[in-house]
Amino acid sequence: MPRTAVITLAAVATFAAVGLQQHASAQTIAYDHRSTVLGDHLAGASELVRANGQFLKDEADAAETWTRVTAAQDQIQYNRATYRNDVKRMETENREQKADANRAKQQADANAELAAALKLYESVQRGAGAWPTALTQARYAGSVATVSSLLRNWSPEHPSSDVYRSALATELGVLKARVTADRSLDFTSRVDAVRAIKQLHQLAMMSPSEFPHQWEQRQFAMK
């Protein structure tokens, strides 16, 4: 074979090899870029599966987050309700304690007033008459003497008690009006006198069953 033909054949073979290599490289690049129908289909399906999996994961995360948020809100509402109930309970207990304290104080005050009235009554019964200073003045001597006489003759359990009770109420009312209107008395003296008159009036209005048992025993012993 002539030399020229050999060279030509070699050149053609070289160009063919280069062309095949370039075609193969192009085909590989095409496959890498999913340029084939099957490659595109498989790649799309894979992307869809991946996207669906991510969507499901996101939904699960969102559901878990929502559950935690709901639980936290429920806990807050429970804490608020518990706090309101505790506040209401403490307010109720505080009102009840104040009411109990007020009732106890009122009862103590009433007992003290009754004890003072009984002490004055007993002093009159013994003839001493421990009257407040204002009522020992001469201008009240007549009223005080009348009241003292009624007190010495009055006994709660006696059948004539109602008659003396009415007379005492009348005389004590008159005496109270006079003392209240007397501006010559200082404030403290007037208050003490009015308090004693009120105590005796309360005593006169009490029924026999309301008198302390100890007082009834003392009265019996005095007689």
PDB file of N, CA, C and O in Angstrom, residues 96-148:
ATOM      1  N   GLU A  96     -65.275  35.957 105.900  1.00  0.00           N
ATOM      2  CA  GLU A  96     -65.827  35.168 106.996  1.00  0.00           C
ATOM      3  C   GLU A  96     -65.067  35.445 108.302  1.00  0.00           C
ATOM      4  O   GLU A  96     -65.678  35.546 109.375  1.00  0.00           O
ATOM      5  N   GLN A  97     -63.737  35.575 108.191  1.00  0.00           N
ATOM      6  CA  GLN A  97     -62.950  35.861 109.387  1.00  0.00           C
ATOM      7  C   GLN A  97     -63.293  37.235 109.948  1.00  0.00           C
ATOM      8  O   GLN A  97     -63.415  37.408 111.169  1.00  0.00           O
ATOM      9  N   LYS A  98     -63.452  38.225 109.048  1.00  0.00           N
ATOM     10  CA  LYS A  98     -63.832  39.563 109.504  1.00  0.00           C
ATOM     11  C   LYS A  98     -65.217  39.552 110.139  1.00  0.00           C
ATOM     12  O   LYS A  98     -65.448  40.203 111.171  1.00  0.00           O
ATOM     13  N   ALA A  99     -66.145  38.804 109.488  1.00  0.00           N
ATOM     14  CA  ALA A  99     -67.498  38.727 110.042  1.00  0.00           C
ATOM     15  C   ALA A  99     -67.485  38.060 111.416  1.00  0.00           C
ATOM     16  O   ALA A  99     -68.161  38.514 112.349  1.00  0.00           O
ATOM     17  N   ASP A 100     -66.695  36.984 111.540  1.00  0.00           N
ATOM     18  CA  ASP A 100     -66.587  36.304 112.837  1.00  0.00           C
ATOM     19  C   ASP A 100     -65.979  37.235 113.887  1.00  0.00           C
ATOM     20  O   ASP A 100     -66.433  37.268 115.043  1.00  0.00           O
ATOM     21  N   ALA A 101     -64.944  37.980 113.460  1.00  0.00           N
ATOM     22  CA  ALA A 101     -64.308  38.904 114.391  1.00  0.00           C
ATOM     23  C   ALA A 101     -65.273  40.010 114.816  1.00  0.00           C
ATOM     24  O   ALA A 101     -65.320  40.395 115.993  1.00  0.00           O
ATOM     25  N   ASN A 102     -66.063  40.507 113.853  1.00  0.00           N
ATOM     26  CA  ASN A 102     -67.047  41.550 114.183  1.00  0.00           C
ATOM     27  C   ASN A 102     -68.121  41.031 115.126  1.00  0.00           C
ATOM     28  O   ASN A 102     -68.516  41.719 116.079  1.00  0.00           O
ATOM     29  N   ARG A 103     -68.589  39.790 114.830  1.00  0.00           N
ATOM     30  CA  ARG A 103     -69.608  39.207 115.714  1.00  0.00           C
ATOM     31  C   ARG A 103     -69.041  38.982 117.114  1.00  0.00           C
ATOM     32  O   ARG A 103     -69.734  39.232 118.119  1.00  0.00           O
ATOM     33  N   ALA A 104     -67.798  38.522 117.169  1.00  0.00           N
ATOM     34  CA  ALA A 104     -67.175  38.296 118.487  1.00  0.00           C
ATOM     35  C   ALA A 104     -67.017  39.618 119.236  1.00  0.00           C
ATOM     36  O   ALA A 104     -67.259  39.686 120.456  1.00  0.00           O
ATOM     37  N   LYS A 105     -66.614  40.670 118.511  1.00  0.00           N
ATOM     38  CA  LYS A 105     -66.447  41.975 119.156  1.00  0.00           C
ATOM     39  C   LYS A 105     -67.793  42.525 119.631  1.00  0.00           C
ATOM     40  O   LYS A 105     -67.898  43.066 120.735  1.00  0.00           O
ATOM     41  N   GLN A 106     -68.812  42.394 118.771  1.00  0.00           N
ATOM     42  CA  GLN A 106     -70.143  42.867 119.165  1.00  0.00           C
ATOM     43  C   GLN A 106     -70.656  42.123 120.388  1.00  0.00           C
ATOM     44  O   GLN A 106     -71.246  42.721 121.293  1.00  0.00           O
ATOM     45  N   GLN A 107     -70.424  40.807 120.413  1.00  0.00           N
ATOM     46  CA  GLN A 107     -70.860  40.025 121.562  1.00  0.00           C
ATOM     47  C   GLN A 107     -70.090  40.420 122.811  1.00  0.00           C
ATOM     48  O   GLN A 107     -70.666  40.538 123.904  1.00  0.00           O
ATOM     49  N   ALA A 108     -68.777  40.643 122.638  1.00  0.00           N
ATOM     50  CA  ALA A 108     -67.966  41.068 123.785  1.00  0.00           C
ATOM     51  C   ALA A 108     -68.421  42.431 124.301  1.00  0.00           C
ATOM     52  O   ALA A 108     -68.511  42.648 125.518  1.00  0.00           O
ATOM     53  N   ASP A 109     -68.714  43.345 123.356  1.00  0.00           N
ATOM     54  CA  ASP A 109     -69.197  44.674 123.766  1.00  0.00           C
ATOM     55  C   ASP A 109     -70.538  44.569 124.488  1.00  0.00           C
ATOM     56  O   ASP A 109     -70.766  45.254 125.503  1.00  0.00           O
ATOM     57  N   ALA A 110     -71.429  43.720 123.954  1.00  0.00           N
ATOM     58  CA  ALA A 110     -72.745  43.550 124.584  1.00  0.00           C
ATOM     59  C   ALA A 110     -72.598  42.956 125.986  1.00  0.00           C
ATOM     60  O   ALA A 110     -73.294  43.379 126.929  1.00  0.00           O
ATOM     61  N   ASN A 111     -71.692  41.987 126.109  1.00  0.00           N
ATOM     62  CA  ASN A 111     -71.464  41.387 127.437  1.00  0.00           C
ATOM     63  C   ASN A 111     -70.909  42.413 128.421  1.00  0.00           C
ATOM     64  O   ASN A 111     -71.280  42.429 129.602  1.00  0.00           O
ATOM     65  N   ALA A 112     -70.002  43.262 127.910  1.00  0.00           N
ATOM     66  CA  ALA A 112     -69.423  44.293 128.774  1.00  0.00           C
ATOM     67  C   ALA A 112     -70.485  45.301 129.211  1.00  0.00           C
ATOM     68  O   ALA A 112     -70.516  45.723 130.383  1.00  0.00           O
ATOM     69  N   GLU A 113     -71.371  45.683 128.266  1.00  0.00           N
ATOM     70  CA  GLU A 113     -72.442  46.629 128.608  1.00  0.00           C
ATOM     71  C   GLU A 113     -73.390  46.023 129.643  1.00  0.00           C
ATOM     72  O   GLU A 113     -73.818  46.695 130.590  1.00  0.00           O
ATOM     73  N   LEU A 114     -73.718  44.748 129.442  1.00  0.00           N
ATOM     74  CA  LEU A 114     -74.613  44.078 130.383  1.00  0.00           C
ATOM     75  C   LEU A 114     -73.969  43.964 131.766  1.00  0.00           C
ATOM     76  O   LEU A 114     -74.626  44.189 132.795  1.00  0.00           O
ATOM     77  N   ALA A 115     -72.682  43.622 131.776  1.00  0.00           N
ATOM     78  CA  ALA A 115     -71.982  43.502 133.068  1.00  0.00           C
ATOM     79  C   ALA A 115     -71.959  44.843 133.794  1.00  0.00           C
ATOM     80  O   ALA A 115     -72.158  44.899 135.030  1.00  0.00           O
ATOM     81  N   ALA A 116     -71.754  45.934 133.046  1.00  0.00           N
ATOM     82  CA  ALA A 116     -71.739  47.260 133.676  1.00  0.00           C
ATOM     83  C   ALA A 116     -73.121  47.621 134.211  1.00  0.00           C
ATOM     84  O   ALA A 116     -73.250  48.193 135.307  1.00  0.00           O
ATOM     85  N   ALA A 117     -74.175  47.281 133.435  1.00  0.00           N
ATOM     86  CA  ALA A 117     -75.534  47.570 133.885  1.00  0.00           C
ATOM     87  C   ALA A 117     -75.871  46.782 135.144  1.00  0.00           C
ATOM     88  O   ALA A 117     -76.480  47.316 136.093  1.00  0.00           O
ATOM     89  N   LEU A 118     -75.496  45.513 135.166  1.00  0.00           N
ATOM     90  CA  LEU A 118     -75.763  44.687 136.342  1.00  0.00           C
ATOM     91  C   LEU A 118     -74.993  45.195 137.563  1.00  0.00           C
ATOM     92  O   LEU A 118     -75.511  45.184 138.694  1.00  0.00           O
ATOM     93  N   LYS A 119     -73.782  45.667 137.332  1.00  0.00           N
ATOM     94  CA  LYS A 119     -72.992  46.205 138.449  1.00  0.00           C
ATOM     95  C   LYS A 119     -73.656  47.455 139.045  1.00  0.00           C
ATOM     96  O   LYS A 119     -73.739  47.607 140.273  1.00  0.00           O
ATOM     97  N   LEU A 120     -74.147  48.339 138.146  1.00  0.00           N
ATOM     98  CA  LEU A 120     -74.836  49.535 138.618  1.00  0.00           C
ATOM     99  C   LEU A 120     -76.128  49.176 139.336  1.00  0.00           C
ATOM    100  O   LEU A 120     -76.462  49.735 140.401  1.00  0.00           O
ATOM    101  N   TYR A 121     -76.870  48.223 138.775  1.00  0.00           N
ATOM    102  CA  TYR A 121     -78.128  47.783 139.392  1.00  0.00           C
ATOM    103  C   TYR A 121     -77.874  47.229 140.796  1.00  0.00           C
ATOM    104  O   TYR A 121     -78.592  47.553 141.751  1.00  0.00           O
ATOM    105  N   GLU A 122     -76.836  46.391 140.915  1.00  0.00           N
ATOM    106  CA  GLU A 122     -76.537  45.797 142.217  1.00  0.00           C
ATOM    107  C   GLU A 122     -76.092  46.862 143.225  1.00  0.00           C
ATOM    108  O   GLU A 122     -76.423  46.781 144.424  1.00  0.00           O
ATOM    109  N   SER A 123     -75.338  47.874 142.727  1.00  0.00           N
ATOM    110  CA  SER A 123     -74.913  48.943 143.649  1.00  0.00           C
ATOM    111  C   SER A 123     -76.117  49.737 144.155  1.00  0.00           C
ATOM    112  O   SER A 123     -76.154  50.149 145.325  1.00  0.00           O
ATOM    113  N   VAL A 124     -77.113  49.941 143.300  1.00  0.00           N
ATOM    114  CA  VAL A 124     -78.338  50.635 143.729  1.00  0.00           C
ATOM    115  C   VAL A 124     -79.103  49.766 144.713  1.00  0.00           C
ATOM    116  O   VAL A 124     -79.661  50.261 145.712  1.00  0.00           O
ATOM    117  N   GLN A 125     -79.159  48.464 144.452  1.00  0.00           N
ATOM    118  CA  GLN A 125     -79.839  47.537 145.356  1.00  0.00           C
ATOM    119  C   GLN A 125     -79.224  47.575 146.763  1.00  0.00           C
ATOM    120  O   GLN A 125     -79.936  47.470 147.762  1.00  0.00           O
ATOM    121  N   ARG A 126     -77.913  47.763 146.815  1.00  0.00           N
ATOM    122  CA  ARG A 126     -77.232  47.807 148.116  1.00  0.00           C
ATOM    123  C   ARG A 126     -77.298  49.203 148.745  1.00  0.00           C
ATOM    124  O   ARG A 126     -76.819  49.402 149.849  1.00  0.00           O
ATOM    125  N   GLY A 127     -77.876  50.166 148.037  1.00  0.00           N
ATOM    126  CA  GLY A 127     -78.016  51.515 148.569  1.00  0.00           C
ATOM    127  C   GLY A 127     -76.851  52.422 148.276  1.00  0.00           C
ATOM    128  O   GLY A 127     -76.838  53.591 148.701  1.00  0.00           O
ATOM    129  N   ALA A 128     -75.826  51.922 147.543  1.00  0.00           N
ATOM    130  CA  ALA A 128     -74.645  52.738 147.248  1.00  0.00           C
ATOM    131  C   ALA A 128     -74.871  53.616 146.020  1.00  0.00           C
ATOM    132  O   ALA A 128     -74.655  54.822 146.054  1.00  0.00           O
ATOM    133  N   GLY A 129     -75.327  53.008 144.956  1.00  0.00           N
ATOM    134  CA  GLY A 129     -75.598  53.740 143.731  1.00  0.00           C
ATOM    135  C   GLY A 129     -74.352  54.311 143.078  1.00  0.00           C
ATOM    136  O   GLY A 129     -74.090  55.513 143.173  1.00  0.00           O
ATOM    137  N   ALA A 130     -73.573  53.461 142.388  1.00  0.00           N
ATOM    138  CA  ALA A 130     -72.323  53.882 141.749  1.00  0.00           C
ATOM    139  C   ALA A 130     -72.615  54.598 140.433  1.00  0.00           C
ATOM    140  O   ALA A 130     -72.316  54.105 139.337  1.00  0.00           O
ATOM    141  N   TRP A 131     -73.204  55.786 140.549  1.00  0.00           N
ATOM    142  CA  TRP A 131     -73.585  56.550 139.358  1.00  0.00           C
ATOM    143  C   TRP A 131     -72.381  57.300 138.773  1.00  0.00           C
ATOM    144  O   TRP A 131     -71.457  57.656 139.506  1.00  0.00           O
ATOM    145  N   PRO A 132     -72.421  57.566 137.458  1.00  0.00           N
ATOM    146  CA  PRO A 132     -71.373  58.411 136.866  1.00  0.00           C
ATOM    147  C   PRO A 132     -71.360  59.790 137.516  1.00  0.00           C
ATOM    148  O   PRO A 132     -72.371  60.254 138.055  1.00  0.00           O
ATOM    149  N   THR A 133     -70.245  60.473 137.445  1.00  0.00           N
ATOM    150  CA  THR A 133     -70.075  61.767 138.117  1.00  0.00           C
ATOM    151  C   THR A 133     -71.137  62.775 137.699  1.00  0.00           C
ATOM    152  O   THR A 133     -71.684  63.516 138.559  1.00  0.00           O
ATOM    153  N   ALA A 134     -71.449  62.832 136.412  1.00  0.00           N
ATOM    154  CA  ALA A 134     -72.421  63.817 135.927  1.00  0.00           C
ATOM    155  C   ALA A 134     -73.782  63.635 136.586  1.00  0.00           C
ATOM    156  O   ALA A 134     -74.493  64.613 136.859  1.00  0.00           O
ATOM    157  N   LEU A 135     -74.183  62.390 136.856  1.00  0.00           N
ATOM    158  CA  LEU A 135     -75.508  62.122 137.425  1.00  0.00           C
ATOM    159  C   LEU A 135     -75.559  62.338 138.935  1.00  0.00           C
ATOM    160  O   LEU A 135     -76.628  62.222 139.541  1.00  0.00           O
ATOM    161  N   THR A 136     -74.429  62.651 139.548  1.00  0.00           N
ATOM    162  CA  THR A 136     -74.430  62.943 140.989  1.00  0.00           C
ATOM    163  C   THR A 136     -74.656  64.428 141.270  1.00  0.00           C
ATOM    164  O   THR A 136     -74.734  64.831 142.441  1.00  0.00           O
ATOM    165  N   GLN A 137     -74.763  65.233 140.212  1.00  0.00           N
ATOM    166  CA  GLN A 137     -75.003  66.661 140.397  1.00  0.00           C
ATOM    167  C   GLN A 137     -76.424  66.904 140.897  1.00  0.00           C
ATOM    168  O   GLN A 137     -77.348  66.135 140.618  1.00  0.00           O
ATOM    169  N   ALA A 138     -76.598  67.994 141.600  1.00  0.00           N
ATOM    170  CA  ALA A 138     -77.881  68.287 142.270  1.00  0.00           C
ATOM    171  C   ALA A 138     -79.043  68.393 141.294  1.00  0.00           C
ATOM    172  O   ALA A 138     -80.170  67.994 141.622  1.00  0.00           O
ATOM    173  N   ARG A 139     -78.797  68.928 140.106  1.00  0.00           N
ATOM    174  CA  ARG A 139     -79.912  69.111 139.168  1.00  0.00           C
ATOM    175  C   ARG A 139     -80.487  67.790 138.649  1.00  0.00           C
ATOM    176  O   ARG A 139     -81.567  67.765 138.078  1.00  0.00           O
ATOM    177  N   TYR A 140     -79.761  66.722 138.853  1.00  0.00           N
ATOM    178  CA  TYR A 140     -80.278  65.408 138.434  1.00  0.00           C
ATOM    179  C   TYR A 140     -80.706  64.554 139.630  1.00  0.00           C
ATOM    180  O   TYR A 140     -81.071  63.388 139.459  1.00  0.00           O
ATOM    181  N   ALA A 141     -80.668  65.118 140.810  1.00  0.00           N
ATOM    182  CA  ALA A 141     -80.958  64.336 142.023  1.00  0.00           C
ATOM    183  C   ALA A 141     -82.357  63.750 142.011  1.00  0.00           C
ATOM    184  O   ALA A 141     -82.567  62.584 142.384  1.00  0.00           O
ATOM    185  N   GLY A 142     -83.343  64.530 141.574  1.00  0.00           N
ATOM    186  CA  GLY A 142     -84.721  64.034 141.568  1.00  0.00           C
ATOM    187  C   GLY A 142     -84.901  62.859 140.635  1.00  0.00           C
ATOM    188  O   GLY A 142     -85.481  61.824 141.017  1.00  0.00           O
ATOM    189  N   SER A 143     -84.404  62.972 139.403  1.00  0.00           N
ATOM    190  CA  SER A 143     -84.538  61.872 138.430  1.00  0.00           C
ATOM    191  C   SER A 143     -83.771  60.646 138.875  1.00  0.00           C
ATOM    192  O   SER A 143     -84.268  59.503 138.768  1.00  0.00           O
ATOM    193  N   VAL A 144     -82.569  60.845 139.401  1.00  0.00           N
ATOM    194  CA  VAL A 144     -81.752  59.712 139.848  1.00  0.00           C
ATOM    195  C   VAL A 144     -82.416  59.016 141.029  1.00  0.00           C
ATOM    196  O   VAL A 144     -82.417  57.778 141.116  1.00  0.00           O
ATOM    197  N   ALA A 145     -83.020  59.794 141.928  1.00  0.00           N
ATOM    198  CA  ALA A 145     -83.703  59.195 143.078  1.00  0.00           C
ATOM    199  C   ALA A 145     -84.881  58.358 142.615  1.00  0.00           C
ATOM    200  O   ALA A 145     -85.133  57.262 143.153  1.00  0.00           O
ATOM    201  N   THR A 146     -85.653  58.855 141.638  1.00  0.00           N
ATOM    202  CA  THR A 146     -86.802  58.094 141.123  1.00  0.00           C
ATOM    203  C   THR A 146     -86.348  56.798 140.479  1.00  0.00           C
ATOM    204  O   THR A 146     -86.927  55.726 140.716  1.00  0.00           O
ATOM    205  N   VAL A 147     -85.298  56.882 139.668  1.00  0.00           N
ATOM    206  CA  VAL A 147     -84.780  55.677 138.999  1.00  0.00           C
ATOM    207  C   VAL A 147     -84.256  54.694 140.036  1.00  0.00           C
ATOM    208  O   VAL A 147     -84.499  53.472 139.939  1.00  0.00           O
ATOM    209  N   SER A 148     -83.547  55.192 141.037  1.00  0.00           N
ATOM    210  CA  SER A 148     -83.003  54.313 142.087  1.00  0.00           C
ATOM    211  C   SER A 148     -84.119  53.595 142.831  1.00  0.00           C
ATOM    212  O   SER A 148     -84.021  52.396 143.125  1.00  0.00           O
TER     213      SER A 148
END
